[in-house]
Amino acid sequence: MPEFIEQLPCHEPQWNQISSVERVQTYQQGIFLICDGNLNLTLSVLAPNLIRVRFSPTVDFIPRRSWSVAIADEEWDTIPFEIEETEKFINIKTAEITVCVQRDPCRIVFIEQRMGNTFAGDTDLGIAWRQNEVACWKQIGAGEKFYGFGERTGLLNQRGKHLTHWNTDCVGYEILTDEMYQAIPFFMSLSPQVNYGLFFNTTYKSQFDVGANQSDILQLHTQGNELDYYLIYGQEPATILNTYTKLTGRMSLPPRWALGYHQCRWSYNSETEVRTLAREFRQRRIPCDVIHLDIDYMQGFRVFTWHKQRFPDPKKLIDELTGQGFKVVTIVDPGVKYDPEADYEVCDRGLENNYFIRNKQGKIFHGYVWPDRSVFPDFIRSDVREWWSSLHKNLINKGVAGIWNDMNEPALDDRPFGDSGNKISFPLDAPQGDPEEQTNHAETHNIYGLMMARASREALDRLRPKERSFVLTRSGYAGVQKYSAVWTGDNHSLWEHLEMSLPMLCNLGLSGVPFVGADIGGFASNATPELFARWMQIGMLYPLMRGHSVIASKRHEPWEFGTEVEDICRQYIELRYQLLPYIYTLFWEAANTGAPILRPLLYHYSDDHNTQELYDQLLLGESLMAAPVYRPGVEHRAVYLPQGTWYDWWTGECYQGSKYILAHAPLAKMPMYIRGGSIIPLAPVMQYTSESAVNQLRLRVTPGTGEYTLYEDDGTSFAYRDGLWSTTNYQVNTEGEQVIIDIQARQGNWNPAPRQIIVEVVGKGVQEFTDDGTARKLQF
């Protein structure tokens, strides 16, 4: 009983349920149902596998917001569907699914056409509402497993958990943490019968109860005034993600340099220290493309300023770093120091134009962040985003190539940092947004960080129009992939956090966010040499490969742990740079289909029950699998090989799949495997991605049957949008003892630099030729 754990008994208000459907009206995209006299329920057919369900307990639906992350219904092509009405049911049929609506009581169930399996069916409660809350209850099947949900701690399958979507500064998060930096109310359900995805289209605080209260019941609950969800059917996870990212947006191609190694610390607090850092990387021959500057580059932590003593000539510094092959990324926080008499233009213009958030009574809201008392722009307003974007010129004109948004949940205290204050947020009733659609912070909290990232992206696109942008954000919402890469925030130098990064990043990828990473070595506390070496090994596969550490910790640069660890770090960072042609093609795939770059095995082997709970092995694309070590003192680990043939990356040893093997993994080795019938392109090692033209491309091929398309362009400009790109299709077939490689003629208008192609068929031999873009056939 609650009173036994110091809680008083609670009787929650009763839910009001929809009892019956009284009238049915059809329109171009679906049906409009009148329930119980004045309750609105619509079912819209947006694609053969995509249905939007929307319910309002009032007469009218909320108008579409200008900042809505889902594309408007009218932007979808018109899809043919059939409507059948009987005395008890109303059925909407597309080529792939049927939506069956029971008239009395009103309940919805979905049926896939292929085998007739039902899924996502309403329970006895169905859809219900009470004051400022709407919810829906659905049945969970016996073998159903749930993935995605954005940024989540714990393991891969999230069944049995209660998951809240409310962006929070969760420093010190651990396996039981619920509210995280990112709020992405999307999940993917896989079961032996049918697979589907669901996007809960609400920016209000919301929850998914995934069988936590009742093991066979899924509850969708929002503190908003409407129920709005999109149901996506798909036989494969890739189909579900393709449709979901068509709905919420896909990433654009990043600059190639952003795929290299990033080095960061809170803080490299002077230009002298930054120059020393750059020199160490180049002298030690450890590849690195990006140096991040944390808050100490600013004057008194005032955003869009440079510290006059520590960084007296930032343009000169960045020009020097550019000459050495480094790009510079600077942090930008949302809190603006309240400094109205100090000639601080950001504060002055924001006050003058009423750009900062006020409470309901009209008083400017303030909180405490790094610069002490701070005020906060209303990024929900389009004019404020445009102003904020323009402020980036003081960074970009100095040569800054990327922007890192932090503290944008928002994170703030009720008293100066350093005091024992309490974390606070904006008042939930604080007005936000453009005048014509003004709402309050209760609705916009979860998109505050998203809109800040959008403003940063628009700044880079405007101020660096000939070069692609890189934005990194800590906070975001569904659709964040359109504007920014994401990292998992303030993790710790703990083996548990190394282990947890694997399902966290995979679930982000299964939530439509492919450009993700975790701080290598752990942000807070001190990494041990062994932990750092193991983390660098798996970090080599993170889409965003960044080392980062907190101000009070031991330094976490690769050479800080002794010669053995430095050599291991060099080896795996070099391997990252060799794999860049393969990784860059994966980014191209993500930009076009929404596919994750780092994938759990279930993404390609969802019918294999052994993969559905397997969180500690990863696929980089479809062909390369890693089984990292995430415990101290471990030199052997079990590795599951899915169906097919697999080859040890290091030795070429061949294994038949659908079984476990025991892999030897001394400190310098992370077990890695290539799927049979794969082609993986490898470039020469470089100290930075643009050090020289790629004059040699090595294709590592494993016997079997398969194909691979390599994508290439200049890696920096937008010329690919005008056709300046190329693709080359490679096919491998095995006939008896002979392996045949068919290379198709290069397609597209971009011509790579002159280069040699070295084709290495594992266990068979090597052939070499000069690449002129023509078709050819090789036999081994």
PDB file of C-alpha atoms in Angstrom, residues 358-574:
ATOM      1  CA  ARG A 358       8.794  36.217 -19.893  1.00  0.00           C
ATOM      2  CA  ASN A 359       6.493  34.711 -17.319  1.00  0.00           C
ATOM      3  CA  LYS A 360       2.738  34.930 -17.575  1.00  0.00           C
ATOM      4  CA  GLN A 361       2.764  38.247 -15.703  1.00  0.00           C
ATOM      5  CA  GLY A 362       5.106  39.778 -18.307  1.00  0.00           C
ATOM      6  CA  LYS A 363       8.295  39.787 -16.223  1.00  0.00           C
ATOM      7  CA  ILE A 364      11.475  38.538 -17.910  1.00  0.00           C
ATOM      8  CA  PHE A 365      12.263  35.096 -16.588  1.00  0.00           C
ATOM      9  CA  HIS A 366      15.784  34.473 -15.339  1.00  0.00           C
ATOM     10  CA  GLY A 367      17.793  31.579 -13.968  1.00  0.00           C
ATOM     11  CA  TYR A 368      21.431  30.824 -13.208  1.00  0.00           C
ATOM     12  CA  VAL A 369      23.841  29.133 -15.578  1.00  0.00           C
ATOM     13  CA  TRP A 370      27.578  29.557 -16.284  1.00  0.00           C
ATOM     14  CA  PRO A 371      27.460  33.356 -16.752  1.00  0.00           C
ATOM     15  CA  ASP A 372      25.491  33.736 -13.491  1.00  0.00           C
ATOM     16  CA  ARG A 373      22.079  35.398 -13.852  1.00  0.00           C
ATOM     17  CA  SER A 374      20.844  34.591 -17.344  1.00  0.00           C
ATOM     18  CA  VAL A 375      17.881  35.217 -19.601  1.00  0.00           C
ATOM     19  CA  PHE A 376      16.736  32.938 -22.393  1.00  0.00           C
ATOM     20  CA  PRO A 377      15.693  33.509 -26.013  1.00  0.00           C
ATOM     21  CA  ASP A 378      12.326  32.229 -27.154  1.00  0.00           C
ATOM     22  CA  PHE A 379      13.552  29.964 -29.963  1.00  0.00           C
ATOM     23  CA  ILE A 380       9.958  28.999 -30.765  1.00  0.00           C
ATOM     24  CA  ARG A 381       9.568  32.437 -32.378  1.00  0.00           C
ATOM     25  CA  SER A 382      10.811  32.649 -35.961  1.00  0.00           C
ATOM     26  CA  ASP A 383      12.126  36.209 -35.525  1.00  0.00           C
ATOM     27  CA  VAL A 384      14.139  35.171 -32.454  1.00  0.00           C
ATOM     28  CA  ARG A 385      15.674  32.233 -34.321  1.00  0.00           C
ATOM     29  CA  GLU A 386      16.638  34.553 -37.156  1.00  0.00           C
ATOM     30  CA  TRP A 387      18.247  36.988 -34.705  1.00  0.00           C
ATOM     31  CA  TRP A 388      20.071  34.181 -32.882  1.00  0.00           C
ATOM     32  CA  SER A 389      21.324  32.822 -36.190  1.00  0.00           C
ATOM     33  CA  SER A 390      22.759  36.218 -37.097  1.00  0.00           C
ATOM     34  CA  LEU A 391      24.794  36.316 -33.864  1.00  0.00           C
ATOM     35  CA  HIS A 392      26.868  33.339 -35.021  1.00  0.00           C
ATOM     36  CA  LYS A 393      28.798  35.630 -37.358  1.00  0.00           C
ATOM     37  CA  ASN A 394      31.223  36.483 -34.534  1.00  0.00           C
ATOM     38  CA  LEU A 395      32.189  32.818 -34.494  1.00  0.00           C
ATOM     39  CA  ILE A 396      31.917  31.835 -38.135  1.00  0.00           C
ATOM     40  CA  ASN A 397      33.693  34.942 -39.439  1.00  0.00           C
ATOM     41  CA  LYS A 398      36.669  33.900 -37.299  1.00  0.00           C
ATOM     42  CA  GLY A 399      36.738  30.531 -39.060  1.00  0.00           C
ATOM     43  CA  VAL A 400      34.600  28.352 -36.764  1.00  0.00           C
ATOM     44  CA  ALA A 401      33.315  25.421 -38.822  1.00  0.00           C
ATOM     45  CA  GLY A 402      30.702  23.875 -36.507  1.00  0.00           C
ATOM     46  CA  ILE A 403      28.436  24.699 -33.562  1.00  0.00           C
ATOM     47  CA  TRP A 404      27.905  22.637 -30.432  1.00  0.00           C
ATOM     48  CA  ASN A 405      24.651  23.365 -28.548  1.00  0.00           C
ATOM     49  CA  ASP A 406      24.702  22.447 -24.865  1.00  0.00           C
ATOM     50  CA  MET A 407      22.521  23.113 -21.773  1.00  0.00           C
ATOM     51  CA  ASN A 408      19.503  23.466 -24.075  1.00  0.00           C
ATOM     52  CA  GLU A 409      16.946  21.265 -22.292  1.00  0.00           C
ATOM     53  CA  PRO A 410      17.136  23.996 -20.836  1.00  0.00           C
ATOM     54  CA  ALA A 411      19.493  23.374 -17.895  1.00  0.00           C
ATOM     55  CA  LEU A 412      19.497  26.061 -15.180  1.00  0.00           C
ATOM     56  CA  ASP A 413      19.438  26.532 -11.423  1.00  0.00           C
ATOM     57  CA  ASP A 414      17.566  28.829  -9.052  1.00  0.00           C
ATOM     58  CA  ARG A 415      20.828  30.300  -7.693  1.00  0.00           C
ATOM     59  CA  PRO A 416      24.390  30.802  -8.928  1.00  0.00           C
ATOM     60  CA  PHE A 417      26.311  27.728 -10.097  1.00  0.00           C
ATOM     61  CA  GLY A 418      28.579  26.546  -7.331  1.00  0.00           C
ATOM     62  CA  ASP A 419      25.900  27.105  -4.695  1.00  0.00           C
ATOM     63  CA  SER A 420      23.731  24.200  -3.658  1.00  0.00           C
ATOM     64  CA  GLY A 421      20.843  25.252  -5.852  1.00  0.00           C
ATOM     65  CA  ASN A 422      17.934  23.381  -7.341  1.00  0.00           C
ATOM     66  CA  LYS A 423      17.418  22.644 -11.004  1.00  0.00           C
ATOM     67  CA  ILE A 424      14.472  24.569 -12.400  1.00  0.00           C
ATOM     68  CA  SER A 425      12.798  25.060 -15.743  1.00  0.00           C
ATOM     69  CA  PHE A 426      10.811  27.842 -17.355  1.00  0.00           C
ATOM     70  CA  PRO A 427       7.319  28.311 -15.919  1.00  0.00           C
ATOM     71  CA  LEU A 428       5.002  25.963 -17.749  1.00  0.00           C
ATOM     72  CA  ASP A 429       2.543  28.801 -18.354  1.00  0.00           C
ATOM     73  CA  ALA A 430       5.219  31.122 -19.793  1.00  0.00           C
ATOM     74  CA  PRO A 431       3.977  32.361 -23.200  1.00  0.00           C
ATOM     75  CA  GLN A 432       6.056  31.197 -26.158  1.00  0.00           C
ATOM     76  CA  GLY A 433       5.884  31.281 -29.927  1.00  0.00           C
ATOM     77  CA  ASP A 434       4.892  33.697 -32.660  1.00  0.00           C
ATOM     78  CA  PRO A 435       1.932  35.957 -31.822  1.00  0.00           C
ATOM     79  CA  GLU A 436      -0.426  34.272 -34.283  1.00  0.00           C
ATOM     80  CA  GLU A 437       0.015  30.850 -32.660  1.00  0.00           C
ATOM     81  CA  GLN A 438       1.220  31.689 -29.165  1.00  0.00           C
ATOM     82  CA  THR A 439       1.178  28.814 -26.727  1.00  0.00           C
ATOM     83  CA  ASN A 440       3.040  28.121 -23.473  1.00  0.00           C
ATOM     84  CA  HIS A 441       6.114  26.300 -22.280  1.00  0.00           C
ATOM     85  CA  ALA A 442       4.134  23.192 -21.356  1.00  0.00           C
ATOM     86  CA  GLU A 443       3.696  22.583 -25.081  1.00  0.00           C
ATOM     87  CA  THR A 444       7.103  23.820 -26.245  1.00  0.00           C
ATOM     88  CA  HIS A 445       9.514  22.564 -23.569  1.00  0.00           C
ATOM     89  CA  ASN A 446      10.444  19.439 -25.510  1.00  0.00           C
ATOM     90  CA  ILE A 447      11.226  21.372 -28.694  1.00  0.00           C
ATOM     91  CA  TYR A 448      13.255  24.187 -27.074  1.00  0.00           C
ATOM     92  CA  GLY A 449      16.576  22.468 -27.771  1.00  0.00           C
ATOM     93  CA  LEU A 450      15.374  21.372 -31.216  1.00  0.00           C
ATOM     94  CA  MET A 451      14.557  24.947 -32.213  1.00  0.00           C
ATOM     95  CA  MET A 452      17.924  26.163 -30.910  1.00  0.00           C
ATOM     96  CA  ALA A 453      19.679  23.520 -33.022  1.00  0.00           C
ATOM     97  CA  ARG A 454      17.581  24.637 -35.979  1.00  0.00           C
ATOM     98  CA  ALA A 455      18.721  28.241 -35.469  1.00  0.00           C
ATOM     99  CA  SER A 456      22.371  27.132 -35.339  1.00  0.00           C
ATOM    100  CA  ARG A 457      21.971  25.060 -38.485  1.00  0.00           C
ATOM    101  CA  GLU A 458      20.349  27.980 -40.305  1.00  0.00           C
ATOM    102  CA  ALA A 459      23.214  30.232 -39.195  1.00  0.00           C
ATOM    103  CA  LEU A 460      25.847  27.914 -40.644  1.00  0.00           C
ATOM    104  CA  ASP A 461      23.897  27.435 -43.864  1.00  0.00           C
ATOM    105  CA  ARG A 462      23.548  31.179 -44.277  1.00  0.00           C
ATOM    106  CA  LEU A 463      27.041  32.258 -43.226  1.00  0.00           C
ATOM    107  CA  ARG A 464      28.922  29.348 -44.860  1.00  0.00           C
ATOM    108  CA  PRO A 465      26.744  28.874 -47.964  1.00  0.00           C
ATOM    109  CA  LYS A 466      29.336  26.930 -49.952  1.00  0.00           C
ATOM    110  CA  GLU A 467      30.193  24.407 -47.243  1.00  0.00           C
ATOM    111  CA  ARG A 468      28.147  21.801 -45.429  1.00  0.00           C
ATOM    112  CA  SER A 469      27.251  22.327 -41.818  1.00  0.00           C
ATOM    113  CA  PHE A 470      27.981  20.470 -38.608  1.00  0.00           C
ATOM    114  CA  VAL A 471      25.787  21.056 -35.561  1.00  0.00           C
ATOM    115  CA  LEU A 472      25.871  18.980 -32.372  1.00  0.00           C
ATOM    116  CA  THR A 473      23.109  19.187 -29.775  1.00  0.00           C
ATOM    117  CA  ARG A 474      22.484  17.700 -26.356  1.00  0.00           C
ATOM    118  CA  SER A 475      18.730  18.271 -26.320  1.00  0.00           C
ATOM    119  CA  GLY A 476      16.199  17.598 -29.024  1.00  0.00           C
ATOM    120  CA  TYR A 477      12.915  16.077 -30.070  1.00  0.00           C
ATOM    121  CA  ALA A 478      11.696  13.871 -32.903  1.00  0.00           C
ATOM    122  CA  GLY A 479      13.083  15.163 -36.183  1.00  0.00           C
ATOM    123  CA  VAL A 480      16.302  16.464 -34.603  1.00  0.00           C
ATOM    124  CA  GLN A 481      18.188  14.549 -37.303  1.00  0.00           C
ATOM    125  CA  LYS A 482      17.214  17.274 -39.822  1.00  0.00           C
ATOM    126  CA  TYR A 483      19.375  19.826 -38.045  1.00  0.00           C
ATOM    127  CA  SER A 484      21.969  18.196 -35.862  1.00  0.00           C
ATOM    128  CA  ALA A 485      24.075  15.322 -34.659  1.00  0.00           C
ATOM    129  CA  VAL A 486      23.379  14.124 -31.106  1.00  0.00           C
ATOM    130  CA  TRP A 487      25.587  12.890 -28.290  1.00  0.00           C
ATOM    131  CA  THR A 488      24.440  11.167 -25.118  1.00  0.00           C
ATOM    132  CA  GLY A 489      25.376  13.932 -22.719  1.00  0.00           C
ATOM    133  CA  ASP A 490      27.299  13.765 -19.470  1.00  0.00           C
ATOM    134  CA  ASN A 491      28.250  10.119 -19.156  1.00  0.00           C
ATOM    135  CA  HIS A 492      30.856   8.794 -16.724  1.00  0.00           C
ATOM    136  CA  SER A 493      34.193   7.008 -16.942  1.00  0.00           C
ATOM    137  CA  LEU A 494      32.607   3.754 -15.832  1.00  0.00           C
ATOM    138  CA  TRP A 495      32.534   0.340 -17.449  1.00  0.00           C
ATOM    139  CA  GLU A 496      28.761   0.399 -16.981  1.00  0.00           C
ATOM    140  CA  HIS A 497      28.544   3.541 -19.125  1.00  0.00           C
ATOM    141  CA  LEU A 498      30.717   2.031 -21.843  1.00  0.00           C
ATOM    142  CA  GLU A 499      28.361  -0.957 -21.921  1.00  0.00           C
ATOM    143  CA  MET A 500      25.241   1.226 -21.798  1.00  0.00           C
ATOM    144  CA  SER A 501      26.403   3.356 -24.726  1.00  0.00           C
ATOM    145  CA  LEU A 502      25.808   0.428 -27.083  1.00  0.00           C
ATOM    146  CA  PRO A 503      22.007   0.069 -26.660  1.00  0.00           C
ATOM    147  CA  MET A 504      21.632   3.843 -26.155  1.00  0.00           C
ATOM    148  CA  LEU A 505      23.146   4.642 -29.531  1.00  0.00           C
ATOM    149  CA  CYS A 506      21.327   1.785 -31.239  1.00  0.00           C
ATOM    150  CA  ASN A 507      17.964   2.905 -29.874  1.00  0.00           C
ATOM    151  CA  LEU A 508      18.667   6.463 -31.042  1.00  0.00           C
ATOM    152  CA  GLY A 509      19.393   5.045 -34.493  1.00  0.00           C
ATOM    153  CA  LEU A 510      16.138   3.084 -34.372  1.00  0.00           C
ATOM    154  CA  SER A 511      14.434   6.403 -33.526  1.00  0.00           C
ATOM    155  CA  GLY A 512      15.495   8.041 -36.788  1.00  0.00           C
ATOM    156  CA  VAL A 513      18.660   9.751 -35.469  1.00  0.00           C
ATOM    157  CA  PRO A 514      21.689   8.233 -37.258  1.00  0.00           C
ATOM    158  CA  PHE A 515      24.483  10.744 -36.459  1.00  0.00           C
ATOM    159  CA  VAL A 516      25.059   9.850 -32.791  1.00  0.00           C
ATOM    160  CA  GLY A 517      27.892   9.310 -30.361  1.00  0.00           C
ATOM    161  CA  ALA A 518      28.872   9.034 -26.708  1.00  0.00           C
ATOM    162  CA  ASP A 519      31.860  10.747 -25.086  1.00  0.00           C
ATOM    163  CA  ILE A 520      34.748   8.310 -25.517  1.00  0.00           C
ATOM    164  CA  GLY A 521      36.431   7.560 -22.203  1.00  0.00           C
ATOM    165  CA  GLY A 522      33.497   9.016 -20.279  1.00  0.00           C
ATOM    166  CA  PHE A 523      32.934  12.710 -19.579  1.00  0.00           C
ATOM    167  CA  ALA A 524      32.966  12.730 -15.780  1.00  0.00           C
ATOM    168  CA  SER A 525      35.447  10.989 -13.444  1.00  0.00           C
ATOM    169  CA  ASN A 526      38.727   9.384 -14.444  1.00  0.00           C
ATOM    170  CA  ALA A 527      39.146   6.650 -17.027  1.00  0.00           C
ATOM    171  CA  THR A 528      41.625   3.881 -16.358  1.00  0.00           C
ATOM    172  CA  PRO A 529      44.050   2.970 -19.154  1.00  0.00           C
ATOM    173  CA  GLU A 530      42.189  -0.274 -19.826  1.00  0.00           C
ATOM    174  CA  LEU A 531      38.776   1.419 -19.905  1.00  0.00           C
ATOM    175  CA  PHE A 532      40.024   4.137 -22.230  1.00  0.00           C
ATOM    176  CA  ALA A 533      41.565   1.626 -24.646  1.00  0.00           C
ATOM    177  CA  ARG A 534      38.386  -0.461 -24.771  1.00  0.00           C
ATOM    178  CA  TRP A 535      36.237   2.660 -25.194  1.00  0.00           C
ATOM    179  CA  MET A 536      38.376   3.944 -28.062  1.00  0.00           C
ATOM    180  CA  GLN A 537      37.964   0.594 -29.808  1.00  0.00           C
ATOM    181  CA  ILE A 538      34.188   0.717 -29.839  1.00  0.00           C
ATOM    182  CA  GLY A 539      34.183   4.514 -30.276  1.00  0.00           C
ATOM    183  CA  MET A 540      35.843   3.905 -33.625  1.00  0.00           C
ATOM    184  CA  LEU A 541      32.423   2.635 -34.789  1.00  0.00           C
ATOM    185  CA  TYR A 542      30.342   5.463 -33.310  1.00  0.00           C
ATOM    186  CA  PRO A 543      28.946   7.654 -36.130  1.00  0.00           C
ATOM    187  CA  LEU A 544      30.211  10.635 -34.074  1.00  0.00           C
ATOM    188  CA  MET A 545      33.681   9.772 -32.757  1.00  0.00           C
ATOM    189  CA  ARG A 546      34.523  12.283 -30.023  1.00  0.00           C
ATOM    190  CA  GLY A 547      36.714  12.071 -26.942  1.00  0.00           C
ATOM    191  CA  HIS A 548      35.628  14.421 -24.135  1.00  0.00           C
ATOM    192  CA  SER A 549      36.301  14.908 -20.424  1.00  0.00           C
ATOM    193  CA  VAL A 550      35.306  17.158 -17.550  1.00  0.00           C
ATOM    194  CA  ILE A 551      37.441  19.958 -16.117  1.00  0.00           C
ATOM    195  CA  ALA A 552      38.186  18.230 -12.800  1.00  0.00           C
ATOM    196  CA  SER A 553      39.142  14.871 -14.289  1.00  0.00           C
ATOM    197  CA  LYS A 554      42.408  13.438 -15.449  1.00  0.00           C
ATOM    198  CA  ARG A 555      43.108  14.462 -19.016  1.00  0.00           C
ATOM    199  CA  HIS A 556      41.698  12.029 -21.575  1.00  0.00           C
ATOM    200  CA  GLU A 557      43.809  12.613 -24.668  1.00  0.00           C
ATOM    201  CA  PRO A 558      44.997   9.318 -26.239  1.00  0.00           C
ATOM    202  CA  TRP A 559      48.609   9.740 -25.047  1.00  0.00           C
ATOM    203  CA  GLU A 560      47.722  10.354 -21.395  1.00  0.00           C
ATOM    204  CA  PHE A 561      47.517   6.642 -20.506  1.00  0.00           C
ATOM    205  CA  GLY A 562      50.949   5.379 -21.466  1.00  0.00           C
ATOM    206  CA  THR A 563      52.565   4.057 -24.624  1.00  0.00           C
ATOM    207  CA  GLU A 564      50.551   0.829 -24.852  1.00  0.00           C
ATOM    208  CA  VAL A 565      47.202   2.617 -24.759  1.00  0.00           C
ATOM    209  CA  GLU A 566      48.461   5.363 -27.065  1.00  0.00           C
ATOM    210  CA  ASP A 567      49.402   2.727 -29.632  1.00  0.00           C
ATOM    211  CA  ILE A 568      45.970   1.079 -29.317  1.00  0.00           C
ATOM    212  CA  CYS A 569      44.234   4.427 -29.756  1.00  0.00           C
ATOM    213  CA  ARG A 570      46.352   5.229 -32.791  1.00  0.00           C
ATOM    214  CA  GLN A 571      45.571   1.832 -34.323  1.00  0.00           C
ATOM    215  CA  TYR A 572      41.796   2.205 -33.970  1.00  0.00           C
ATOM    216  CA  ILE A 573      41.640   5.855 -34.973  1.00  0.00           C
ATOM    217  CA  GLU A 574      43.668   4.924 -38.045  1.00  0.00           C
TER     218      GLU A 574
END
